[in-house]
Amino acid sequence: MSEVKTMLNFDEEKVRSDHQNGVDLIPAAEAIVDEICNQGYSNIFLVGIGGTVFYAGQIKHTIRQLGCTLPIYVENAADLLYEGNANLNKDSVIVIASLSKYD
């Protein structure tokens, strides 16, 4: 007979809640994207810290695989703040991902 093992300190309800928070944001995010597209933009910056930067790199890779030729930059938030990026301008779109609950 196999033994059921569980992960230490795993809170299934919190994981479900965090993911549901993201799903619930989809309609608002789609409206924002539509507005940005109507106004026009020159490039996209995917900004984060820690694991979020790694995740942003995966997003950039997927976007490229789908054929996007728009300039996309992955930046660590602190580096962007202190070092800047010459390609960041008034027509740039900055996307910041977070697991924090949005209220």
Coordinates of N, CA, C and O in Angstrom, one line a residue:
M1 N 0.8 -1.2 0.0 CA 0.0 0.0 0.0 C 0.9 1.3 0.0 O 1.9 1.3 0.7
S2 N 0.5 2.2 -0.8 CA 1.3 3.4 -0.8 C 0.9 4.4 0.3 O -0.2 4.5 0.6
E3 N 1.9 5.1 0.7 CA 1.7 6.1 1.8 C 1.5 7.5 1.2 O 2.2 7.9 0.3
V4 N 0.5 8.2 1.7 CA 0.2 9.5 1.2 C 1.2 10.5 2.0 O 1.3 10.5 3.2
K5 N 1.9 11.3 1.2 CA 2.9 12.2 1.8 C 2.4 13.6 1.5 O 1.8 13.9 0.4
T6 N 2.6 14.5 2.4 CA 2.2 15.9 2.2 C 3.4 16.8 2.4 O 4.4 16.4 3.0
M7 N 3.4 17.9 1.7 CA 4.5 18.9 1.9 C 4.3 19.6 3.2 O 3.2 20.0 3.6
L8 N 5.5 19.9 3.8 CA 5.4 20.6 5.1 C 5.0 22.1 4.8 O 5.4 22.7 3.9
N9 N 4.2 22.6 5.7 CA 3.7 24.0 5.6 C 3.0 24.4 4.3 O 3.0 25.5 4.0
F10 N 2.5 23.4 3.6 CA 1.8 23.7 2.4 C 0.4 24.0 2.7 O -0.4 23.3 3.4
D11 N -0.1 25.2 2.3 CA -1.4 25.7 2.5 C -2.2 25.7 1.2 O -2.1 26.7 0.5
E12 N -2.9 24.6 0.9 CA -3.6 24.5 -0.3 C -4.6 25.6 -0.5 O -4.7 26.2 -1.6
E13 N -5.3 26.0 0.5 CA -6.3 27.1 0.4 C -5.6 28.4 0.0 O -6.2 29.2 -0.8
K14 N -4.5 28.7 0.6 CA -3.8 29.9 0.2 C -3.3 29.9 -1.3 O -3.5 30.9 -2.0
V15 N -2.8 28.8 -1.7 CA -2.4 28.7 -3.1 C -3.6 28.9 -4.0 O -3.5 29.6 -5.0
R16 N -4.7 28.2 -3.7 CA -5.9 28.4 -4.5 C -6.4 29.9 -4.5 O -6.8 30.4 -5.5
S17 N -6.3 30.5 -3.3 CA -6.8 31.9 -3.2 C -5.8 32.8 -4.0 O -6.3 33.7 -4.7
D18 N -4.5 32.6 -3.9 CA -3.6 33.4 -4.7 C -3.8 33.3 -6.2 O -3.8 34.3 -6.9
H19 N -4.1 32.1 -6.7 CA -4.3 31.9 -8.1 C -5.7 32.5 -8.5 O -5.8 33.1 -9.6
Q20 N -6.7 32.4 -7.6 CA -8.0 32.9 -7.9 C -7.9 34.5 -8.0 O -8.5 35.1 -8.9
N21 N -7.0 35.1 -7.1 CA -6.8 36.5 -7.2 C -6.4 36.9 -8.6 O -6.8 37.9 -9.2
G22 N -5.4 36.1 -9.2 CA -4.9 36.4 -10.5 C -6.0 36.3 -11.6 O -6.1 37.1 -12.5
V23 N -6.7 35.2 -11.5 CA -7.8 35.0 -12.4 C -8.9 36.1 -12.4 O -9.3 36.5 -13.4
D24 N -9.2 36.5 -11.2 CA -10.2 37.6 -11.0 C -9.7 38.9 -11.6 O -10.6 39.7 -11.9
L25 N -8.4 39.1 -11.8 CA -7.9 40.3 -12.4 C -7.9 40.4 -13.9 O -7.7 41.4 -14.5
I26 N -8.2 39.2 -14.5 CA -8.2 39.2 -16.0 C -9.1 40.2 -16.7 O -8.6 40.9 -17.6
P27 N -10.3 40.4 -16.3 CA -11.1 41.4 -17.0 C -10.6 42.8 -16.9 O -10.5 43.5 -17.9
A28 N -10.1 43.2 -15.7 CA -9.5 44.5 -15.5 C -8.2 44.7 -16.3 O -8.0 45.7 -17.0
A29 N -7.4 43.6 -16.3 CA -6.2 43.7 -17.1 C -6.4 43.8 -18.6 O -5.8 44.5 -19.3
E30 N -7.4 43.0 -19.1 CA -7.8 43.1 -20.5 C -8.2 44.5 -20.9 O -7.9 45.0 -22.0
A31 N -9.0 45.2 -20.0 CA -9.4 46.5 -20.3 C -8.2 47.5 -20.3 O -8.2 48.4 -21.2
I32 N -7.3 47.3 -19.5 CA -6.1 48.2 -19.5 C -5.3 47.9 -20.7 O -4.8 48.9 -21.4
V33 N -5.1 46.7 -21.1 CA -4.4 46.4 -22.4 C -5.1 47.0 -23.6 O -4.4 47.6 -24.4
D34 N -6.4 46.9 -23.6 CA -7.1 47.5 -24.7 C -6.8 49.0 -24.8 O -6.6 49.5 -25.9
E35 N -6.9 49.7 -23.7 CA -6.6 51.1 -23.6 C -5.2 51.4 -24.1 O -5.0 52.4 -24.9
I36 N -4.2 50.7 -23.6 CA -2.8 50.9 -24.0 C -2.7 50.7 -25.5 O -2.0 51.5 -26.2
C37 N -3.3 49.7 -26.0 CA -3.2 49.4 -27.5 C -3.8 50.6 -28.3 O -3.3 50.9 -29.3
N38 N -4.9 51.1 -27.8 CA -5.5 52.3 -28.4 C -4.6 53.5 -28.4 O -4.6 54.3 -29.4
Q39 N -3.9 53.7 -27.4 CA -3.0 54.8 -27.2 C -1.7 54.7 -28.0 O -1.0 55.6 -28.4
G40 N -1.3 53.4 -28.2 CA 0.0 53.1 -28.8 C 1.1 53.0 -27.8 O 1.1 53.6 -26.7
Y41 N 2.2 52.3 -28.2 CA 3.3 52.1 -27.3 C 4.5 51.7 -28.1 O 4.4 51.3 -29.3
S42 N 5.7 51.9 -27.6 CA 7.0 51.6 -28.3 C 7.7 50.3 -27.9 O 8.4 49.8 -28.7
N43 N 7.5 49.9 -26.7 CA 8.2 48.7 -26.2 C 7.5 48.3 -24.9 O 6.7 49.0 -24.3
I44 N 8.0 47.1 -24.4 CA 7.4 46.6 -23.1 C 8.6 46.3 -22.2 O 9.6 45.6 -22.6
F45 N 8.4 46.7 -21.0 CA 9.4 46.3 -19.9 C 8.7 45.4 -18.9 O 7.6 45.7 -18.4
L46 N 9.3 44.2 -18.7 CA 8.8 43.2 -17.7 C 9.7 43.4 -16.5 O 10.9 43.1 -16.6
V47 N 9.2 43.9 -15.4 CA 10.0 44.3 -14.3 C 9.6 43.5 -13.0 O 8.4 43.3 -12.8
G48 N 10.6 43.2 -12.2 CA 10.3 42.4 -11.0 C 11.6 42.3 -10.2 O 12.7 42.9 -10.5
I49 N 11.5 41.5 -9.1 CA 12.6 41.1 -8.3 C 12.6 39.6 -8.1 O 11.6 39.0 -8.2
G50 N 13.8 39.1 -7.8 CA 13.9 37.7 -7.4 C 13.3 36.8 -8.5 O 13.6 36.9 -9.7
G51 N 12.4 35.8 -8.1 CA 11.8 34.9 -9.0 C 10.9 35.5 -10.0 O 10.7 34.9 -11.1
T52 N 10.4 36.7 -9.8 CA 9.6 37.4 -10.8 C 10.4 37.7 -12.0 O 9.9 37.7 -13.1
V53 N 11.7 38.1 -11.8 CA 12.5 38.3 -13.0 C 12.7 37.1 -13.8 O 12.7 37.1 -15.1
F54 N 12.9 36.0 -13.2 CA 13.0 34.7 -13.9 C 11.8 34.4 -14.6 O 11.8 34.0 -15.8
Y55 N 10.6 34.6 -14.0 CA 9.3 34.3 -14.6 C 9.1 35.3 -15.8 O 8.7 34.9 -16.9
A56 N 9.6 36.5 -15.7 CA 9.5 37.5 -16.8 C 10.3 37.0 -18.0 O 9.9 37.2 -19.1
G57 N 11.5 36.4 -17.7 CA 12.3 35.9 -18.8 C 11.5 34.8 -19.6 O 11.6 34.7 -20.8
Q58 N 10.8 34.0 -18.8 CA 10.0 32.9 -19.5 C 8.9 33.5 -20.3 O 8.6 33.0 -21.5
I59 N 8.3 34.6 -19.8 CA 7.2 35.3 -20.6 C 7.8 35.8 -21.9 O 7.3 35.7 -23.0
K60 N 9.0 36.5 -21.8 CA 9.6 37.1 -23.0 C 9.9 36.0 -24.0 O 9.7 36.1 -25.2
H61 N 10.4 34.8 -23.5 CA 10.8 33.7 -24.4 C 9.5 33.2 -25.1 O 9.5 33.1 -26.4
T62 N 8.4 33.1 -24.4 CA 7.1 32.6 -25.0 C 6.6 33.6 -26.0 O 6.2 33.3 -27.1
I63 N 6.7 34.9 -25.7 CA 6.3 36.0 -26.6 C 7.1 35.9 -27.9 O 6.5 36.0 -29.0
R64 N 8.4 35.7 -27.8 CA 9.2 35.6 -29.0 C 8.9 34.4 -29.8 O 8.8 34.5 -31.0
Q65 N 8.6 33.3 -29.1 CA 8.3 32.1 -29.8 C 7.0 32.2 -30.6 O 6.7 31.6 -31.6
L66 N 6.1 33.1 -30.1 CA 4.8 33.4 -30.8 C 4.9 34.4 -32.0 O 4.0 34.7 -32.6
G67 N 6.2 34.9 -32.2 CA 6.4 35.7 -33.3 C 6.5 37.2 -33.0 O 6.6 38.0 -34.0
C68 N 6.4 37.7 -31.8 CA 6.4 39.1 -31.5 C 7.8 39.7 -31.8 O 8.8 39.1 -31.4
T69 N 7.8 40.8 -32.5 CA 9.1 41.5 -32.8 C 9.2 42.8 -32.1 O 10.2 43.5 -32.3
L70 N 8.2 43.1 -31.3 CA 8.3 44.3 -30.5 C 9.5 44.3 -29.5 O 9.7 43.2 -28.9
P71 N 10.2 45.3 -29.2 CA 11.2 45.3 -28.2 C 10.7 45.0 -26.8 O 9.7 45.7 -26.4
I72 N 11.2 44.0 -26.2 CA 10.8 43.6 -24.8 C 12.0 43.5 -24.0 O 13.0 42.9 -24.3
Y73 N 12.0 44.2 -22.8 CA 13.1 44.2 -21.9 C 12.7 43.6 -20.6 O 11.7 43.9 -20.1
V74 N 13.6 42.7 -20.1 CA 13.4 42.1 -18.7 C 14.4 42.8 -17.8 O 15.6 42.8 -18.0
E75 N 13.8 43.5 -16.7 CA 14.7 44.3 -15.9 C 14.4 43.9 -14.4 O 13.3 43.7 -14.0
N76 N 15.5 43.9 -13.6 CA 15.4 43.8 -12.2 C 14.9 45.2 -11.7 O 15.5 46.2 -12.2
A77 N 13.9 45.3 -10.9 CA 13.4 46.5 -10.5 C 14.4 47.5 -9.9 O 14.4 48.7 -10.3
A78 N 15.3 47.0 -9.0 CA 16.3 47.9 -8.4 C 17.3 48.4 -9.4 O 17.7 49.6 -9.4
D79 N 17.7 47.5 -10.3 CA 18.6 47.9 -11.4 C 18.0 49.0 -12.3 O 18.6 50.0 -12.6
L80 N 16.8 48.8 -12.6 CA 16.1 49.8 -13.5 C 15.9 51.1 -12.8 O 16.2 52.2 -13.4
L81 N 15.6 51.1 -11.5 CA 15.5 52.3 -10.7 C 16.8 53.1 -10.6 O 16.8 54.3 -10.8
Y82 N 17.9 52.4 -10.4 CA 19.2 53.1 -10.1 C 20.0 53.2 -11.4 O 20.8 54.2 -11.5
E83 N 19.9 52.3 -12.3 CA 20.8 52.4 -13.5 C 20.0 52.9 -14.7 O 20.6 53.5 -15.6
G84 N 18.7 52.7 -14.7 CA 17.9 53.2 -15.9 C 18.0 52.3 -17.1 O 18.7 51.2 -17.0
N85 N 17.4 52.6 -18.1 CA 17.5 51.9 -19.4 C 17.2 53.0 -20.5 O 16.2 53.6 -20.5
A86 N 18.1 53.2 -21.4 CA 18.0 54.2 -22.4 C 16.8 54.0 -23.3 O 16.3 55.0 -23.9
N87 N 16.2 52.8 -23.3 CA 15.0 52.5 -24.1 C 13.7 52.8 -23.4 O 12.7 52.8 -24.0
L88 N 13.8 53.1 -22.1 CA 12.6 53.5 -21.4 C 12.2 54.9 -21.7 O 12.9 55.8 -21.6
N89 N 10.9 55.1 -22.2 CA 10.5 56.4 -22.6 C 9.0 56.5 -22.3 O 8.4 55.6 -21.8
K90 N 8.4 57.7 -22.7 CA 7.0 57.9 -22.3 C 6.0 57.0 -23.0 O 4.9 56.8 -22.5
D91 N 6.5 56.3 -24.0 CA 5.6 55.3 -24.7 C 5.9 53.9 -24.3 O 5.4 53.0 -25.0
S92 N 6.7 53.7 -23.3 CA 7.0 52.3 -22.8 C 5.8 51.8 -21.9 O 5.2 52.6 -21.2
V93 N 5.6 50.5 -22.0 CA 4.7 49.9 -21.1 C 5.5 49.1 -20.1 O 6.4 48.3 -20.5
I94 N 5.2 49.3 -18.8 CA 5.9 48.6 -17.8 C 5.0 47.6 -17.1 O 3.9 48.0 -16.6
V95 N 5.3 46.3 -17.1 CA 4.5 45.3 -16.5 C 5.2 44.8 -15.3 O 6.4 44.4 -15.3
I96 N 4.5 44.9 -14.1 CA 5.1 44.4 -12.9 C 4.2 43.3 -12.3 O 3.0 43.5 -12.1
A97 N 4.8 42.1 -12.1 CA 4.0 41.0 -11.6 C 4.2 40.8 -10.1 O 5.3 41.1 -9.6
S98 N 3.2 40.4 -9.4 CA 3.2 40.2 -8.0 C 2.2 39.2 -7.6 O 1.1 39.2 -8.1
L99 N 2.5 38.4 -6.5 CA 1.5 37.5 -6.0 C 0.7 38.2 -4.9 O -0.3 37.6 -4.4
S100 N 1.0 39.4 -4.6 CA 0.3 40.2 -3.6 C -1.2 40.3 -4.0 O -1.5 40.5 -5.2
K101 N -2.1 40.3 -3.0 CA -3.5 40.5 -3.3 C -3.7 41.9 -3.7 O -3.2 42.9 -3.1
Y102 N -4.5 42.1 -4.8 CA -4.8 43.4 -5.3 C -6.2 43.8 -4.7 O -7.2 43.1 -4.8
D103 N -6.3 44.9 -4.1 CA -7.5 45.4 -3.5 C -7.9 46.8 -4.2 O -7.1 47.6 -4.5

